[in-house]
Tab-separated table of C-alpha atoms in Angstrom:
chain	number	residue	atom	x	y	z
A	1	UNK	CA	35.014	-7.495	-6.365
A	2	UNK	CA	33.177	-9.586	-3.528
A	3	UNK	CA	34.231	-7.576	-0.691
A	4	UNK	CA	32.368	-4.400	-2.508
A	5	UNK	CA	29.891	-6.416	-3.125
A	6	UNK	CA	29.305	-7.489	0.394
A	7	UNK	CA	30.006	-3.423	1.699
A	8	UNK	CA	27.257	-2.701	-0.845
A	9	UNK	CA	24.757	-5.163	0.639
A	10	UNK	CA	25.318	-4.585	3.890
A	11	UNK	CA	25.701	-0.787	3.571
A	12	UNK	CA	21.411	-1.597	1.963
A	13	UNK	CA	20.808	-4.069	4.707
A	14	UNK	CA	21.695	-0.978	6.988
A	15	UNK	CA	19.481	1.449	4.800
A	16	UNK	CA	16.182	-0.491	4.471
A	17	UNK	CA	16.379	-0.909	8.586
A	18	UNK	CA	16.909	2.629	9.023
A	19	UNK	CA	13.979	3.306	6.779
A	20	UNK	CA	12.071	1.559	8.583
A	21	UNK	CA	13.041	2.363	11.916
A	22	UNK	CA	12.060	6.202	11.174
A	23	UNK	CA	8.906	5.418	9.511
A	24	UNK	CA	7.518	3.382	11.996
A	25	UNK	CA	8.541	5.402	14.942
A	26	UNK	CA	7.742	8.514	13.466
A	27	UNK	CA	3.969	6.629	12.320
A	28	UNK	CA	3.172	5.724	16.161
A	29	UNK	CA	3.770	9.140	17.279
A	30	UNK	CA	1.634	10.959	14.617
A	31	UNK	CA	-0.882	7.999	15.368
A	32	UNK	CA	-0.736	8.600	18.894
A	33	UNK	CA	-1.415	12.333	19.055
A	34	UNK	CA	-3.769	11.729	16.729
A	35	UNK	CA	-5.842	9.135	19.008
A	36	UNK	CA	-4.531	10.856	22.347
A	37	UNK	CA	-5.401	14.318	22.056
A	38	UNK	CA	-7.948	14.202	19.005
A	39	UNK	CA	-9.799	11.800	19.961
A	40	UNK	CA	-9.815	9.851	16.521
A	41	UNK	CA	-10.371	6.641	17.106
A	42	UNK	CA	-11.117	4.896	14.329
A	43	UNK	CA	-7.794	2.606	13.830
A	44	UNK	CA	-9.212	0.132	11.360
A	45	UNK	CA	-10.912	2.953	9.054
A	46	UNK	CA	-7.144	4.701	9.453
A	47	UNK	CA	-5.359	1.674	8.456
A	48	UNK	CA	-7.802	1.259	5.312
A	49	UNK	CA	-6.917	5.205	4.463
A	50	UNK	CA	-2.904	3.813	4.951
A	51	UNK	CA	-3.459	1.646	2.054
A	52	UNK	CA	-5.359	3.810	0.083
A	53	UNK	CA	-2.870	5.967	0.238
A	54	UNK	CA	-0.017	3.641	-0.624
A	55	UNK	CA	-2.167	2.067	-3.588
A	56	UNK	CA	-2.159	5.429	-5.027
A	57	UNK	CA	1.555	5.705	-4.778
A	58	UNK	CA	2.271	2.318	-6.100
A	59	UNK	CA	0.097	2.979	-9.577
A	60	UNK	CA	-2.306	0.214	14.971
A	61	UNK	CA	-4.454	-1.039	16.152
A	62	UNK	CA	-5.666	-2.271	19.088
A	63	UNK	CA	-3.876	0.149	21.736
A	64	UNK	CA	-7.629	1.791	21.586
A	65	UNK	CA	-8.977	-1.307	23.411
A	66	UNK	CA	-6.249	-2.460	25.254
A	67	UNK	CA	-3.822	-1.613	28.079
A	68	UNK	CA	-0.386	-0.464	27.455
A	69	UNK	CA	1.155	-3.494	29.351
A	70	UNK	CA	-1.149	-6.233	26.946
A	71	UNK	CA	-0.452	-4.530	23.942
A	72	UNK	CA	2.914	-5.310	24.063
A	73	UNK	CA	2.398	-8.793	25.290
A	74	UNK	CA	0.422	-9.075	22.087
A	75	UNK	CA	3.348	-7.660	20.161
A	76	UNK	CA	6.129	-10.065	22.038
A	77	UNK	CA	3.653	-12.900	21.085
A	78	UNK	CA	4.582	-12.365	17.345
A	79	UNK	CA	7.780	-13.756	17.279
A	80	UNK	CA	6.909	-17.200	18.893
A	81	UNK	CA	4.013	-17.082	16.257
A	82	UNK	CA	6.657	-16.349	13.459
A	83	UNK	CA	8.924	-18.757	14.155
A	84	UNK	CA	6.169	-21.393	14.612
A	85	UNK	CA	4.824	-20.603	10.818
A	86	UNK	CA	8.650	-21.097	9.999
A	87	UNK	CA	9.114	-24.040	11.648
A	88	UNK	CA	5.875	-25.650	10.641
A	89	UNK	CA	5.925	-24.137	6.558
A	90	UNK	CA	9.389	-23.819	5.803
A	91	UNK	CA	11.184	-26.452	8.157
A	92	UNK	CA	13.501	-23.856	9.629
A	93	UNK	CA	15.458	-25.041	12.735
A	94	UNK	CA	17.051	-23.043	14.908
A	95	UNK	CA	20.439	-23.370	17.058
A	96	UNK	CA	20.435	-23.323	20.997
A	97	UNK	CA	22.088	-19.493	20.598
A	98	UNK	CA	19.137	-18.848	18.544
A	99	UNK	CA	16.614	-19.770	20.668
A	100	UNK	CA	18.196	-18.387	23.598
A	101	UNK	CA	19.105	-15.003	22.498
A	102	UNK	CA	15.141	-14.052	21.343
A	103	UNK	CA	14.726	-15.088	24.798
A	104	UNK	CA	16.497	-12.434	25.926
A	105	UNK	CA	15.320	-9.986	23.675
A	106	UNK	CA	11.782	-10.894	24.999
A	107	UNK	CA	13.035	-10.974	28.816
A	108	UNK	CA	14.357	-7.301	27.888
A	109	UNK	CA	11.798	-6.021	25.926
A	110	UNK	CA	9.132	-7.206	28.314
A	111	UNK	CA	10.498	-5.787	31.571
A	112	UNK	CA	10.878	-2.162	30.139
A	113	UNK	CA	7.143	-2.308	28.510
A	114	UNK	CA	4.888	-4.436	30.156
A	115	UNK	CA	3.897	-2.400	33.214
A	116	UNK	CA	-0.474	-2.468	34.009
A	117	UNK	CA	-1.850	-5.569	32.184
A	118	UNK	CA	-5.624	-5.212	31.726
A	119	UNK	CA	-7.839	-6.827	29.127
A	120	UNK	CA	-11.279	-6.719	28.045
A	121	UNK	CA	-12.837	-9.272	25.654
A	122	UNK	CA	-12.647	-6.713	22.640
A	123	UNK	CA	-8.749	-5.983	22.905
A	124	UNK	CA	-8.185	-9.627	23.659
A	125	UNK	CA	-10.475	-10.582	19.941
A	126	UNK	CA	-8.217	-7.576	18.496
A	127	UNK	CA	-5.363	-8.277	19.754
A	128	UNK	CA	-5.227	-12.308	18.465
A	129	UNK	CA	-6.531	-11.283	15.177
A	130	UNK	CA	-3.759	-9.106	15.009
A	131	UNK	CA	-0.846	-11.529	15.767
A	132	UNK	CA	-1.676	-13.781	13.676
A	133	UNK	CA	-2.879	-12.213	10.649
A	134	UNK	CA	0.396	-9.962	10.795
A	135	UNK	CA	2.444	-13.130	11.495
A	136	UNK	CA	0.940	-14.830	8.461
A	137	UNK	CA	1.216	-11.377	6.631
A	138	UNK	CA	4.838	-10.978	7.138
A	139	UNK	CA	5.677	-14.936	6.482
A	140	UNK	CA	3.909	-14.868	3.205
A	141	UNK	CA	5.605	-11.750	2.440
A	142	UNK	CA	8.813	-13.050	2.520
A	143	UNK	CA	7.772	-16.105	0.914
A	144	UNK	CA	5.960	-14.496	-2.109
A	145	UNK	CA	8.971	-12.386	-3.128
A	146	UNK	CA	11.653	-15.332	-2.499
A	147	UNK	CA	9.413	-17.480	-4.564
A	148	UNK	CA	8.750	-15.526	-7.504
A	149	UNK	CA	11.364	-13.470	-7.497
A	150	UNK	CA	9.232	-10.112	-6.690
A	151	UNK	CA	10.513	-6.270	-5.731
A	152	UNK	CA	8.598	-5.088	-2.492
A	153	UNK	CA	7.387	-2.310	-4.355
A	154	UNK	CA	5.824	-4.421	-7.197
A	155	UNK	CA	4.636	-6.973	-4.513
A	156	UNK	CA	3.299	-4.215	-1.951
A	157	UNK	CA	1.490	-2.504	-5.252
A	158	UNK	CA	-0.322	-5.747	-5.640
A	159	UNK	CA	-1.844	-6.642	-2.421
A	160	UNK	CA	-2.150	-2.381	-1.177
A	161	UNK	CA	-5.322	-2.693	-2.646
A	162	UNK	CA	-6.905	-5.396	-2.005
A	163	UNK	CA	-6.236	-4.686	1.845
A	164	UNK	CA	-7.505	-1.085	1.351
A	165	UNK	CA	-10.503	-1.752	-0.301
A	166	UNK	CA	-11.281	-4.596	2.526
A	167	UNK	CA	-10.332	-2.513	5.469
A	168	UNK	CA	-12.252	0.940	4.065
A	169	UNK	CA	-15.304	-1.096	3.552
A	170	UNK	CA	-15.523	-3.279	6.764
A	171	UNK	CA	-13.265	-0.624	9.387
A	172	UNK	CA	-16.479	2.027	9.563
A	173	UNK	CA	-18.251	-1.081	11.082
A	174	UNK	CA	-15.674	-2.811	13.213
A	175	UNK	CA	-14.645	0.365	14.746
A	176	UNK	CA	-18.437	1.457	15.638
A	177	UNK	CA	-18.450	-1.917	17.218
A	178	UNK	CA	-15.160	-0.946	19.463
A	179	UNK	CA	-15.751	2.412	20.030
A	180	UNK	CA	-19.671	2.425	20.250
A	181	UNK	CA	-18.665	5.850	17.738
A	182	UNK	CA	-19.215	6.886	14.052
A	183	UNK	CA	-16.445	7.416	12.023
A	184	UNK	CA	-18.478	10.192	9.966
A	185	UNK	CA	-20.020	11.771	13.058
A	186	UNK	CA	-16.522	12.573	14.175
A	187	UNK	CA	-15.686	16.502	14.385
A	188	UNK	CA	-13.150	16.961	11.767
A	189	UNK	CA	-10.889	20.052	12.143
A	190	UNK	CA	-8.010	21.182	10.333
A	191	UNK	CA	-5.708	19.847	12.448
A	192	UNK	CA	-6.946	16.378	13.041
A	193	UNK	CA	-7.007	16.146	9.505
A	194	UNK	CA	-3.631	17.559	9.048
A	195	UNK	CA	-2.670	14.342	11.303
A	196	UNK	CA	-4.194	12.052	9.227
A	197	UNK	CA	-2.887	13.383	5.743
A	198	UNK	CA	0.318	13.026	7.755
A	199	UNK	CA	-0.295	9.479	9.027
A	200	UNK	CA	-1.082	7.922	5.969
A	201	UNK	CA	1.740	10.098	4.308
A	202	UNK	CA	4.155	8.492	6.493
A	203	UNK	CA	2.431	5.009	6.109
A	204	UNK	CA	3.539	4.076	2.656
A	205	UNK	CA	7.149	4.590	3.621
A	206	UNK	CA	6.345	2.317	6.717
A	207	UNK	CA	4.623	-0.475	4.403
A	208	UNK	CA	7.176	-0.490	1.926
A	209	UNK	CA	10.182	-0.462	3.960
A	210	UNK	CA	8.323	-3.535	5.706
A	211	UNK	CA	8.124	-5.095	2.236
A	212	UNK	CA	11.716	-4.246	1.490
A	213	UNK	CA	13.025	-5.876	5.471
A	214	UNK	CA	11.011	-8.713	5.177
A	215	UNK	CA	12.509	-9.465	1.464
A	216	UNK	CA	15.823	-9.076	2.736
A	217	UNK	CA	15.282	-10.756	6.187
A	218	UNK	CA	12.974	-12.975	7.659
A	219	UNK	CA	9.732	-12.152	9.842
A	220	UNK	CA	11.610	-13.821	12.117
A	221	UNK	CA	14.741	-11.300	11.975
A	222	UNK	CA	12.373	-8.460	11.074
A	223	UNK	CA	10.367	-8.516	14.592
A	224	UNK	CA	13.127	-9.451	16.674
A	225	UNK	CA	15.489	-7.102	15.203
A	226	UNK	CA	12.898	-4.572	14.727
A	227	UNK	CA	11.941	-4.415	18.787
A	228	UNK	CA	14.630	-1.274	18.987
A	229	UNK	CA	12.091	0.631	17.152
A	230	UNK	CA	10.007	-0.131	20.414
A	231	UNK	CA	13.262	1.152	22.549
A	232	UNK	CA	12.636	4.398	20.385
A	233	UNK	CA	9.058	4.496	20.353
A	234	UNK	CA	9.430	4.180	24.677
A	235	UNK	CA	12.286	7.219	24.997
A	236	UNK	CA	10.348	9.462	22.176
A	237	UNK	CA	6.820	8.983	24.233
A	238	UNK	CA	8.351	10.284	27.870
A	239	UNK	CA	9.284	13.238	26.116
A	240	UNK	CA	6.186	13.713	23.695
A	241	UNK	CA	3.587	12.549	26.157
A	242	UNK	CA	4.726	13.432	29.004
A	243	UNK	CA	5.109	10.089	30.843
A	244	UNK	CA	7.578	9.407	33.936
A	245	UNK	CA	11.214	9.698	33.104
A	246	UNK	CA	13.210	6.524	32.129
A	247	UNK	CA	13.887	4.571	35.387
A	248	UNK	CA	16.370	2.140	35.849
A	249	UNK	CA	14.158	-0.385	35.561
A	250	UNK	CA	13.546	0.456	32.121
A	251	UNK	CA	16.968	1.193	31.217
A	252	UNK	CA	17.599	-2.485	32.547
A	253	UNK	CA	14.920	-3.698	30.078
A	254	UNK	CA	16.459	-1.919	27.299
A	255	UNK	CA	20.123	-3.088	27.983
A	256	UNK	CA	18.969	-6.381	27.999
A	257	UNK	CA	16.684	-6.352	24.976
A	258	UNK	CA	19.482	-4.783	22.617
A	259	UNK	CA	22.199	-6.948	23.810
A	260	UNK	CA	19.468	-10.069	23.043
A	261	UNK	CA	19.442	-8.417	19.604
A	262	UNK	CA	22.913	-8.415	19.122
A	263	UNK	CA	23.597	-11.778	20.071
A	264	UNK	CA	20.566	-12.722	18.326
A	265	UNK	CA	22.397	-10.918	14.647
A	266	UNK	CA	25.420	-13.190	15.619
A	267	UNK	CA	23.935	-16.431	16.630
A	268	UNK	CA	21.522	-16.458	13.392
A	269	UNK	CA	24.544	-15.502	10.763
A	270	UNK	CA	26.535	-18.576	11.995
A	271	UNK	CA	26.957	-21.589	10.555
A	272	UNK	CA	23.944	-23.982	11.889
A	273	UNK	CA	22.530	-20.744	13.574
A	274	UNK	CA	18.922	-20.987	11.287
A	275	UNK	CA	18.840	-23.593	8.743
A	276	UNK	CA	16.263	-25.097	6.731
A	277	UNK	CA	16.038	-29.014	7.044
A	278	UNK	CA	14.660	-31.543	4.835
A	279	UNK	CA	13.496	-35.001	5.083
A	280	UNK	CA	14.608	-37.572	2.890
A	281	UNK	CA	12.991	-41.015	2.546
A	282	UNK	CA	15.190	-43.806	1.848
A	283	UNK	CA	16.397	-44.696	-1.271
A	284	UNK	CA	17.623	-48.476	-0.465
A	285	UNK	CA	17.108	-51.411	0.836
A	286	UNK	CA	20.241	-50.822	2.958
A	287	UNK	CA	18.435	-47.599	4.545
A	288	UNK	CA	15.193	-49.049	4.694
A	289	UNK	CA	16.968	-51.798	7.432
A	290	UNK	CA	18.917	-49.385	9.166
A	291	UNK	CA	18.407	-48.091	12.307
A	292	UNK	CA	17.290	-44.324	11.081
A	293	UNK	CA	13.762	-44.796	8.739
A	294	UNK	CA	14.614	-41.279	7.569
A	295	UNK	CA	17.451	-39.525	6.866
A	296	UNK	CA	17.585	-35.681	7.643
A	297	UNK	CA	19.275	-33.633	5.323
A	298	UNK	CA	20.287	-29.557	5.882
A	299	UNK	CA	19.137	-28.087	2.661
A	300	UNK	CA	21.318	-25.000	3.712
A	301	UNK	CA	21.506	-21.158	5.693
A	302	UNK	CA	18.281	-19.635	5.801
């Protein structure tokens, strides 16, 4: 009965990253175009349609502003940010193979992305809003549903609309400040719109298989593991776009990234590999005289 029951979870592990994986590849593309060659440019107002969208089905954001090259710097940044928020909230400590193999997956990912690195004082605001509200996002997320025990549907059906309402009413205003452009003096076709009704279509799978990863993983796993959907999101733009063919520079970057990600999958499953410590205070007189004034405890396998 328990090796069926380990197929089974694994054979869901395998289905909520696939879901995912298409989602969000498929939701940068359709973004993309959408920014690219229609000029819409109004990320935060689409983001607030995303989860109006998803709200109804329950009952990007600053490549506009930035180079290329930084906005994946600012997207690396997010797992040093995740695994301080675990370190610092949840006590997590990680093994040397840990640490070392989202090294690698950064070295990789970072030499096949980061090319022209160019800033301006907008992007760089957007940019570190974005890290660390998704970083606290994505920590909470996990936390919320290991805490009380919540689906990602019933979870994501809760806070869709909160973050819709918030982003639809304050997104006309940040993006006029970005852009220097109206979001209702844009020249809506049928097309463009076709590309939004498609976007935020494609968005609620993206948010809730997000809810669903994060429940199962950790932000942690979730953005280091889910870097091959920038791998994807790289070979899909040369042929969508246009760009440069894939050098062997970039192939480098990619072997190395999804050979970090494997080790990473092995080094965090083992024994020691991510564990959750606790500290103790003494309980004796015995301990209070001893050498150690605390006494550190592994409250188990994160």
């Amino acid at each position: 009965m328990a090796p069926t029951s380990k197929a089974d979870k694994k054979a869901a592990d395998a289905a909520a990253w696939m879901f995912n994986v298409v989602t969000s590849v498929g939701i940068i593309i359709v973004n993309k175009a959408l920014m690219a060659t229609y000029g819409f440019s109004f990320a935060t107002t689409l983001t607030g349609l995303h989860f109006a969208t998803t709200t109804l089905m329950t009952v990007v954001l600053s490549l506009m502003w930035n180079s290329v090259g930084f906005y994946q710097i600012a997207k690396l940044s997010m797992i040093p940010v995740s695994c301080l928020l675990e370190v610092v909230l949840d006590k997590i400590r990680y093994s040397r193979d840990t640490k070392l193999s989202i090294g690698v997956v950064l070295l990789g990912v970072g030499v096949c992305t980061v090319t022209d690195v160019s800033v301006n004082a907008k992007g760089f605001i957007a940019a570190f809003i974005a890290v660390w509200s998704t970083s606290l996002q994505q920590y909470y997320v996990h936390f919320l549903q290991r805490k009380y025990s919540l689906g990602s549907f019933s979870l994501l059906g809760h806070t869709a609309p909160a973050q819709a309402g918030s982003l639809l009413l304050l997104g006309p205003f940040l993006d006029y400040w970005l852009t220097s452009k109206r979001v209702d003096a844009y020249d809506y076709n049928f097309t463009s719109l076709m590309f939004i009704f498609l976007s935020c279509t494609i968005a609620v799978g993206t948010n809730l298989s997000q809810f669903i990863c994060i429940g199962r993983f950790t932000a942690v796993s979730f953005q280091v593991l889910g870097h091959m959907k920038t791998i994807l999101v790289l070979i899909m733009g040369f042929f969508f776009f246009g760009k440069e063919g894939l050098n062997l520079h970039v192939v480098l970057g990619m072997i190395i990234a999804v050979v970090g990600m494997i080790w990473y999958g092995n080094a965090s499953s083992k024994p020691g590999g991510k564990e959750r410590w606790s500290h103790a205070l003494p309980t004796s007189r015995q301990q209070k005289h001893s050498g150690f004034p605390e006494s550190t405890e592994r409250d188990g396998k994160v």
